[in-house]
Amino acid sequence: MKEGTRRPGESATRQGLRLPASPRLRVLSFTLLIAALAFAIYLPTDSSRAQTSQRRSGAHSATTRESFTPADRILVEQAIGAACAERVRDPLGSMPIDEMQSRPSLPVGHPEAVAGARRAERLPPATKRLVVETILKLAQDYELYDSVASRNKINAATARVEAVRRIKPDVDARDNASVLLREPRTIEFGTIFLAALRSDEGMVSVLAHELTHIASGEPDSLRPLFRAIARRAAGRTGLRIQGQRAEELACDLVGVMAARDFIKQTASWEPLPRRLARAVEHNCVDDDASDEDHLSPRNTIRALFALDVSLAGEILNGSSIGAFSILPRRASTRLIPLTAPIGAS
Ligand SMILES: [Zn+2]
């Protein structure tokens, strides 16, 4: 897969996760926005507090680095190769986007689609929290939203994330996912897409991408952040990242950062680079095509690693937090089932 879009001729509030050819997510209601504002202004969440303490610890400090050296550029390229090589070795490696597109449609009851649906159903509670934390972290790192009004926008955005309740498999969506305005609490997931993401890490990355579209929502609340991220990425890579491309890249950045935090918070004996690589492996394509709304898949990885050089370093050599990640940081990272079951479609 790749991620969402707002396409000419569609509703201005439509967004989503997509391959370089189709649409996905649409977003939330004005009523919810107002409720979220009232809620968030006066009640800082646990996740916002957790985010603050996490930032003090220096997590993701590389995302705020102003410099990007020639050595960093080499590191980024090496890390792309390492991530995509790991995908081939990893039994749980994600299927690349171009391969997904070449596959025939997959019935909802196909065992691989069912396994993917169960994964997608299990992960949203943890992923929603990680997305909220990541958005707050990025807003601070990029020195945005310092005013009360701006903070209110962020709080409303995170409340929209919390409102999502259901993952719905859909054959026709194939390798895409979407949220409809008439069902703002449901993410529709193509069955090919569900089957192609074979790991929790890959699924968290994609779910977080979709939730970030939802967070920005109809008011486009996160547009300033999207633009700031795109400017930095463009400056470091020379890529043209404007318009919808900025949003798609920013959603991907939240995706990989959320996946990285998920990895740090969940026990596993698997090597860290393998787990981290799963967050980007769906972009390890042979047919590296771009479109108006998206960087090409491989340029997406390139931009993500340029934005977060420490992530590239961890994938390349696992040096940052050790060869293995085994200790959950908080009891709250325990995965909790969705309140609503996955529905057949
Ligand atoms: Zn997207």
CSV table of C-alpha atoms in Angstrom, one decimal, residues 2-324:
chain,number,residue,atom,x,y,z
A,2,LYS,CA,0.8,3.5,0.1
A,3,GLU,CA,-1.2,6.2,1.6
A,4,GLY,CA,-4.2,8.5,1.3
A,5,THR,CA,-5.1,11.4,-0.7
A,6,ARG,CA,-7.4,14.2,-1.3
A,7,ARG,CA,-8.1,14.1,-5.0
A,8,PRO,CA,-9.5,16.8,-7.3
A,9,GLY,CA,-13.2,16.5,-7.6
A,10,GLU,CA,-13.7,14.7,-4.3
A,11,SER,CA,-15.1,16.0,-1.1
A,12,ALA,CA,-12.7,18.4,0.5
A,13,THR,CA,-12.8,16.3,3.6
A,14,ARG,CA,-11.9,13.1,1.9
A,15,GLN,CA,-8.6,11.6,2.8
A,16,GLY,CA,-7.0,8.2,3.0
A,17,LEU,CA,-4.5,5.6,2.5
A,18,ARG,CA,-3.8,4.6,-1.0
A,19,LEU,CA,-1.6,3.2,-3.6
A,20,PRO,CA,-0.5,5.7,-6.2
A,21,ALA,CA,-3.8,5.5,-7.9
A,22,SER,CA,-6.8,5.5,-5.6
A,23,PRO,CA,-8.5,7.2,-2.7
A,24,ARG,CA,-9.1,6.3,0.9
A,25,LEU,CA,-9.9,8.1,4.1
A,26,ARG,CA,-12.6,10.6,4.7
A,27,VAL,CA,-13.0,12.2,8.0
A,28,LEU,CA,-14.9,13.4,11.0
A,29,SER,CA,-17.8,15.5,12.0
A,30,PHE,CA,-18.0,19.1,13.2
A,31,THR,CA,-19.9,18.0,16.3
A,32,LEU,CA,-17.0,15.8,17.3
A,33,LEU,CA,-14.6,18.6,16.7
A,34,ILE,CA,-16.4,20.8,19.2
A,35,ALA,CA,-16.7,18.1,21.7
A,36,ALA,CA,-13.0,17.3,21.3
A,37,LEU,CA,-12.1,21.0,21.8
A,38,ALA,CA,-14.0,21.2,25.1
A,39,PHE,CA,-12.5,18.0,26.2
A,40,ALA,CA,-9.0,18.6,25.4
A,41,ILE,CA,-8.6,22.2,26.5
A,42,TYR,CA,-9.2,21.4,30.1
A,43,LEU,CA,-8.1,17.8,30.4
A,44,PRO,CA,-4.6,17.1,29.4
A,45,THR,CA,-4.4,13.4,28.6
A,46,ASP,CA,-2.2,10.7,30.0
A,47,SER,CA,-0.7,10.4,26.6
A,48,SER,CA,0.2,14.1,26.5
A,49,ARG,CA,1.9,13.8,29.8
A,50,ALA,CA,3.7,10.6,28.7
A,51,GLN,CA,4.8,12.4,25.6
A,52,THR,CA,6.3,15.2,27.6
A,53,SER,CA,8.3,12.9,29.7
A,54,GLN,CA,9.4,10.9,26.7
A,55,ARG,CA,10.6,14.0,25.0
A,56,ARG,CA,12.7,14.9,27.9
A,57,SER,CA,14.4,11.5,27.7
A,58,GLY,CA,15.6,12.5,24.2
A,59,ALA,CA,13.6,10.1,22.2
A,60,HIS,CA,13.6,11.0,18.5
A,61,SER,CA,16.0,13.8,19.1
A,62,ALA,CA,17.3,13.3,15.6
A,63,THR,CA,14.1,14.5,14.1
A,64,THR,CA,14.9,18.0,15.4
A,65,ARG,CA,18.4,18.1,14.1
A,66,GLU,CA,18.9,21.1,11.9
A,67,SER,CA,22.0,19.7,10.1
A,68,PHE,CA,22.0,16.9,7.6
A,69,THR,CA,25.5,16.0,6.6
A,70,PRO,CA,26.9,14.1,3.6
A,71,ALA,CA,27.6,11.2,5.9
A,72,ASP,CA,23.9,11.3,6.9
A,73,ARG,CA,23.0,11.1,3.2
A,74,ILE,CA,25.2,8.0,2.8
A,75,LEU,CA,23.7,6.5,5.9
A,76,VAL,CA,20.2,7.0,4.6
A,77,GLU,CA,21.0,5.2,1.3
A,78,GLN,CA,22.6,2.3,3.2
A,79,ALA,CA,19.6,2.0,5.5
A,80,ILE,CA,17.2,1.8,2.5
A,81,GLY,CA,19.2,-1.1,1.2
A,82,ALA,CA,19.3,-2.7,4.6
A,83,ALA,CA,15.6,-2.4,5.2
A,84,CYS,CA,14.7,-3.8,1.9
A,85,ALA,CA,17.2,-6.7,2.2
A,86,GLU,CA,15.7,-7.5,5.6
A,87,ARG,CA,12.3,-7.6,4.1
A,88,VAL,CA,13.4,-10.5,1.8
A,89,ARG,CA,14.9,-12.5,4.8
A,90,ASP,CA,12.1,-11.8,7.2
A,91,PRO,CA,9.2,-14.4,7.2
A,92,LEU,CA,7.0,-11.6,8.4
A,93,GLY,CA,8.3,-9.0,5.9
A,94,SER,CA,5.6,-6.9,4.3
A,95,MET,CA,4.6,-7.4,0.6
A,96,PRO,CA,5.8,-4.4,-1.5
A,97,ILE,CA,3.1,-2.1,-2.9
A,98,ASP,CA,3.8,-3.0,-6.5
A,99,GLU,CA,3.4,-6.7,-5.7
A,100,MET,CA,0.1,-6.0,-3.9
A,101,GLN,CA,-1.2,-4.3,-7.0
A,102,SER,CA,-0.5,-7.2,-9.2
A,103,ARG,CA,-2.4,-9.7,-7.0
A,104,PRO,CA,-6.0,-10.8,-7.7
A,105,SER,CA,-8.7,-9.7,-5.2
A,106,LEU,CA,-8.7,-11.6,-1.9
A,107,PRO,CA,-11.9,-12.9,-0.3
A,108,VAL,CA,-12.7,-11.7,3.2
A,109,GLY,CA,-12.5,-15.3,4.4
A,110,HIS,CA,-9.1,-16.1,3.0
A,111,PRO,CA,-6.9,-17.2,5.8
A,112,GLU,CA,-4.3,-14.5,5.1
A,113,ALA,CA,-6.9,-11.8,5.0
A,114,VAL,CA,-8.5,-13.2,8.2
A,115,ALA,CA,-5.1,-13.1,10.0
A,116,GLY,CA,-4.5,-9.6,8.8
A,117,ALA,CA,-8.0,-8.5,10.0
A,118,ARG,CA,-7.3,-10.0,13.4
A,119,ARG,CA,-4.1,-8.1,13.6
A,120,ALA,CA,-5.7,-4.9,12.4
A,121,GLU,CA,-8.5,-5.3,15.0
A,122,ARG,CA,-6.1,-5.9,17.9
A,123,LEU,CA,-3.7,-3.0,17.3
A,124,PRO,CA,-5.8,0.2,17.1
A,125,PRO,CA,-6.0,0.9,20.9
A,126,ALA,CA,-2.3,0.9,21.2
A,127,THR,CA,-1.8,2.6,17.9
A,128,LYS,CA,-4.2,5.4,18.7
A,129,ARG,CA,-2.3,6.3,21.8
A,130,LEU,CA,1.0,6.2,20.0
A,131,VAL,CA,-0.3,8.4,17.2
A,132,VAL,CA,-1.5,11.0,19.8
A,133,GLU,CA,1.9,10.9,21.5
A,134,THR,CA,3.7,11.2,18.2
A,135,ILE,CA,1.7,14.1,16.9
A,136,LEU,CA,2.2,16.0,20.1
A,137,LYS,CA,5.9,15.2,20.0
A,138,LEU,CA,6.3,16.4,16.4
A,139,ALA,CA,4.3,19.6,17.1
A,140,GLN,CA,6.8,20.4,19.8
A,141,ASP,CA,9.9,19.3,17.8
A,142,TYR,CA,8.8,21.5,14.9
A,143,GLU,CA,8.0,24.3,17.3
A,144,LEU,CA,4.5,24.6,16.1
A,145,TYR,CA,1.3,25.1,18.0
A,146,ASP,CA,2.8,27.3,20.8
A,147,SER,CA,-0.4,29.4,21.1
A,148,VAL,CA,-3.5,28.4,22.9
A,149,ALA,CA,-5.5,28.4,19.7
A,150,SER,CA,-2.9,26.1,18.0
A,151,ARG,CA,-2.8,23.8,21.0
A,152,ASN,CA,-6.6,23.5,20.8
A,153,LYS,CA,-6.3,22.4,17.2
A,154,ILE,CA,-3.9,19.7,18.2
A,155,ASN,CA,-6.1,18.6,21.0
A,156,ALA,CA,-9.1,18.4,18.6
A,157,ALA,CA,-7.0,16.4,16.2
A,158,THR,CA,-6.0,13.9,18.8
A,159,ALA,CA,-9.6,13.5,19.9
A,160,ARG,CA,-10.6,12.6,16.4
A,161,VAL,CA,-8.0,9.8,16.6
A,162,GLU,CA,-9.5,8.5,19.8
A,163,ALA,CA,-13.0,8.4,18.2
A,164,VAL,CA,-12.0,5.6,15.6
A,165,ARG,CA,-13.6,2.3,16.7
A,166,ARG,CA,-13.7,-0.2,13.9
A,167,ILE,CA,-11.7,-1.9,11.2
A,168,LYS,CA,-13.7,-3.3,8.3
A,169,PRO,CA,-12.2,-5.6,5.8
A,170,ASP,CA,-13.3,-4.9,2.2
A,171,VAL,CA,-12.5,-7.0,-0.9
A,172,ASP,CA,-12.9,-4.1,-3.4
A,173,ALA,CA,-10.6,-1.8,-1.5
A,174,ARG,CA,-7.8,-4.3,-2.4
A,175,ASP,CA,-4.6,-2.7,-1.3
A,176,ASN,CA,-6.1,0.5,0.2
A,177,ALA,CA,-7.7,1.6,3.3
A,178,SER,CA,-10.2,4.4,3.9
A,179,VAL,CA,-12.5,6.2,6.4
A,180,LEU,CA,-15.9,7.5,5.2
A,181,LEU,CA,-17.5,10.6,6.5
A,182,ARG,CA,-20.7,8.8,7.1
A,183,GLU,CA,-18.9,6.3,9.2
A,184,PRO,CA,-16.2,8.3,10.7
A,185,ARG,CA,-15.2,5.7,13.3
A,186,THR,CA,-14.5,3.0,10.8
A,187,ILE,CA,-11.4,2.4,8.8
A,188,GLU,CA,-12.1,0.2,5.8
A,189,PHE,CA,-9.2,-2.1,4.9
A,190,GLY,CA,-8.6,-3.8,1.6
A,191,THR,CA,-8.2,-7.6,2.1
A,192,ILE,CA,-5.0,-7.6,-0.1
A,193,PHE,CA,-3.6,-4.9,2.1
A,194,LEU,CA,-4.6,-6.8,5.3
A,195,ALA,CA,-2.8,-9.9,4.0
A,196,ALA,CA,0.3,-8.0,2.8
A,197,LEU,CA,1.1,-6.6,6.2
A,198,ARG,CA,2.3,-9.7,8.0
A,199,SER,CA,3.7,-8.1,11.2
A,200,ASP,CA,2.4,-6.0,14.0
A,201,GLU,CA,5.1,-3.4,13.2
A,202,GLY,CA,3.9,-3.1,9.6
A,203,MET,CA,0.3,-2.8,10.7
A,204,VAL,CA,1.0,-0.2,13.3
A,205,SER,CA,2.8,1.9,10.8
A,206,VAL,CA,-0.1,1.8,8.3
A,207,LEU,CA,-2.8,2.2,10.9
A,208,ALA,CA,-0.9,5.2,12.3
A,209,HIS,CA,-0.7,6.7,8.8
A,210,GLU,CA,-4.5,6.5,8.5
A,211,LEU,CA,-5.1,7.8,11.9
A,212,THR,CA,-3.0,10.9,11.1
A,213,HIS,CA,-5.2,11.7,8.2
A,214,ILE,CA,-8.2,11.4,10.5
A,215,ALA,CA,-6.4,13.6,13.1
A,216,SER,CA,-6.0,16.5,10.6
A,217,GLY,CA,-9.6,15.9,9.5
A,218,GLU,CA,-11.9,18.3,7.8
A,219,PRO,CA,-10.4,21.4,9.4
A,220,ASP,CA,-7.0,20.4,8.1
A,221,SER,CA,-5.7,21.1,11.6
A,222,LEU,CA,-2.3,19.6,11.1
A,223,ARG,CA,-1.6,21.3,7.8
A,224,PRO,CA,1.1,23.6,9.3
A,225,LEU,CA,2.9,20.5,10.7
A,226,PHE,CA,2.6,18.7,7.4
A,227,ARG,CA,4.2,21.6,5.6
A,228,ALA,CA,7.0,22.0,8.1
A,229,ILE,CA,7.9,18.3,7.8
A,230,ALA,CA,7.8,18.4,4.0
A,231,ARG,CA,10.0,21.5,4.0
A,232,ARG,CA,12.6,19.8,6.0
A,233,ALA,CA,12.4,16.6,4.0
A,234,ALA,CA,12.6,18.5,0.7
A,235,GLY,CA,15.6,20.4,1.9
A,236,ARG,CA,17.5,17.2,2.8
A,237,THR,CA,16.5,15.2,-0.2
A,238,GLY,CA,16.0,17.6,-3.0
A,239,LEU,CA,12.6,16.0,-3.7
A,240,ARG,CA,9.5,18.1,-4.5
A,241,ILE,CA,7.1,17.6,-1.6
A,242,GLN,CA,4.2,20.0,-1.8
A,243,GLY,CA,0.4,19.8,-1.5
A,244,GLN,CA,-0.9,16.4,-0.8
A,245,ARG,CA,2.5,14.9,-0.9
A,246,ALA,CA,3.3,16.8,2.3
A,247,GLU,CA,0.4,15.3,4.1
A,248,GLU,CA,1.2,11.8,2.9
A,249,LEU,CA,4.8,12.0,3.9
A,250,ALA,CA,3.9,13.4,7.3
A,251,CYS,CA,1.4,10.6,7.8
A,252,ASP,CA,4.1,8.1,6.9
A,253,LEU,CA,6.5,9.8,9.4
A,254,VAL,CA,3.9,9.5,12.2
A,255,GLY,CA,3.6,5.8,11.1
A,256,VAL,CA,7.2,4.9,11.4
A,257,MET,CA,7.6,6.9,14.6
A,258,ALA,CA,4.6,5.2,16.1
A,259,ALA,CA,5.9,1.8,15.0
A,260,ARG,CA,9.3,2.6,16.5
A,261,ASP,CA,7.7,3.4,19.9
A,262,PHE,CA,5.5,0.3,19.6
A,263,ILE,CA,8.7,-1.8,19.2
A,264,LYS,CA,10.3,-0.2,22.2
A,265,GLN,CA,7.2,-0.8,24.3
A,266,THR,CA,6.6,-4.4,23.3
A,267,ALA,CA,8.6,-7.5,24.2
A,268,SER,CA,10.3,-9.5,21.5
A,269,TRP,CA,13.5,-11.5,21.0
A,270,GLU,CA,13.6,-10.5,17.3
A,271,PRO,CA,16.5,-8.2,16.3
A,272,LEU,CA,15.6,-4.5,16.4
A,273,PRO,CA,16.6,-3.7,12.8
A,274,ARG,CA,14.2,-6.5,11.6
A,275,ARG,CA,11.3,-5.1,13.5
A,276,LEU,CA,12.0,-1.5,12.5
A,277,ALA,CA,12.4,-2.4,8.8
A,278,ARG,CA,8.8,-3.7,8.8
A,279,ALA,CA,7.5,-0.2,9.3
A,280,VAL,CA,8.7,0.8,5.8
A,281,GLU,CA,9.0,-2.5,3.9
A,282,HIS,CA,5.8,-2.1,1.9
A,283,ASN,CA,7.7,0.6,0.0
A,284,CYS,CA,10.5,-1.7,-1.1
A,285,VAL,CA,9.2,-1.8,-4.7
A,286,ASP,CA,10.7,-2.7,-8.0
A,287,ASP,CA,8.3,-0.4,-9.9
A,288,ASP,CA,9.1,2.9,-8.1
A,289,ALA,CA,6.3,5.0,-9.6
A,290,SER,CA,5.2,8.3,-8.1
A,291,ASP,CA,2.0,10.4,-8.7
A,292,GLU,CA,0.8,13.9,-8.0
A,293,ASP,CA,-0.1,13.1,-4.4
A,294,HIS,CA,2.7,10.8,-3.4
A,295,LEU,CA,6.4,10.5,-3.6
A,296,SER,CA,7.5,7.2,-5.1
A,297,PRO,CA,7.7,4.4,-2.5
A,298,ARG,CA,11.4,4.3,-2.4
A,299,ASN,CA,11.6,8.1,-2.2
A,300,THR,CA,9.2,7.9,0.6
A,301,ILE,CA,11.6,5.7,2.6
A,302,ARG,CA,14.4,8.1,1.6
A,303,ALA,CA,12.5,11.1,2.9
A,304,LEU,CA,11.6,9.3,6.1
A,305,PHE,CA,15.1,8.3,6.9
A,306,ALA,CA,16.4,11.8,6.0
A,307,LEU,CA,13.9,13.2,8.5
A,308,ASP,CA,14.8,10.7,11.2
A,309,VAL,CA,18.5,9.8,10.7
A,310,SER,CA,18.6,8.0,14.0
A,311,LEU,CA,15.9,5.6,12.7
A,312,ALA,CA,18.1,4.9,9.7
A,313,GLY,CA,21.0,4.2,12.0
A,314,GLU,CA,19.0,1.8,14.1
A,315,ILE,CA,17.9,-0.1,11.0
A,316,LEU,CA,21.4,-0.2,9.7
A,317,ASN,CA,23.1,-1.5,12.8
A,318,GLY,CA,20.6,-1.6,15.7
A,319,SER,CA,23.0,0.6,17.7
A,320,SER,CA,20.6,3.0,19.3
A,321,ILE,CA,18.6,0.8,21.7
A,322,GLY,CA,20.5,-2.5,21.5
A,323,ALA,CA,20.3,-5.6,19.4
A,324,PHE,CA,17.1,-6.7,21.0
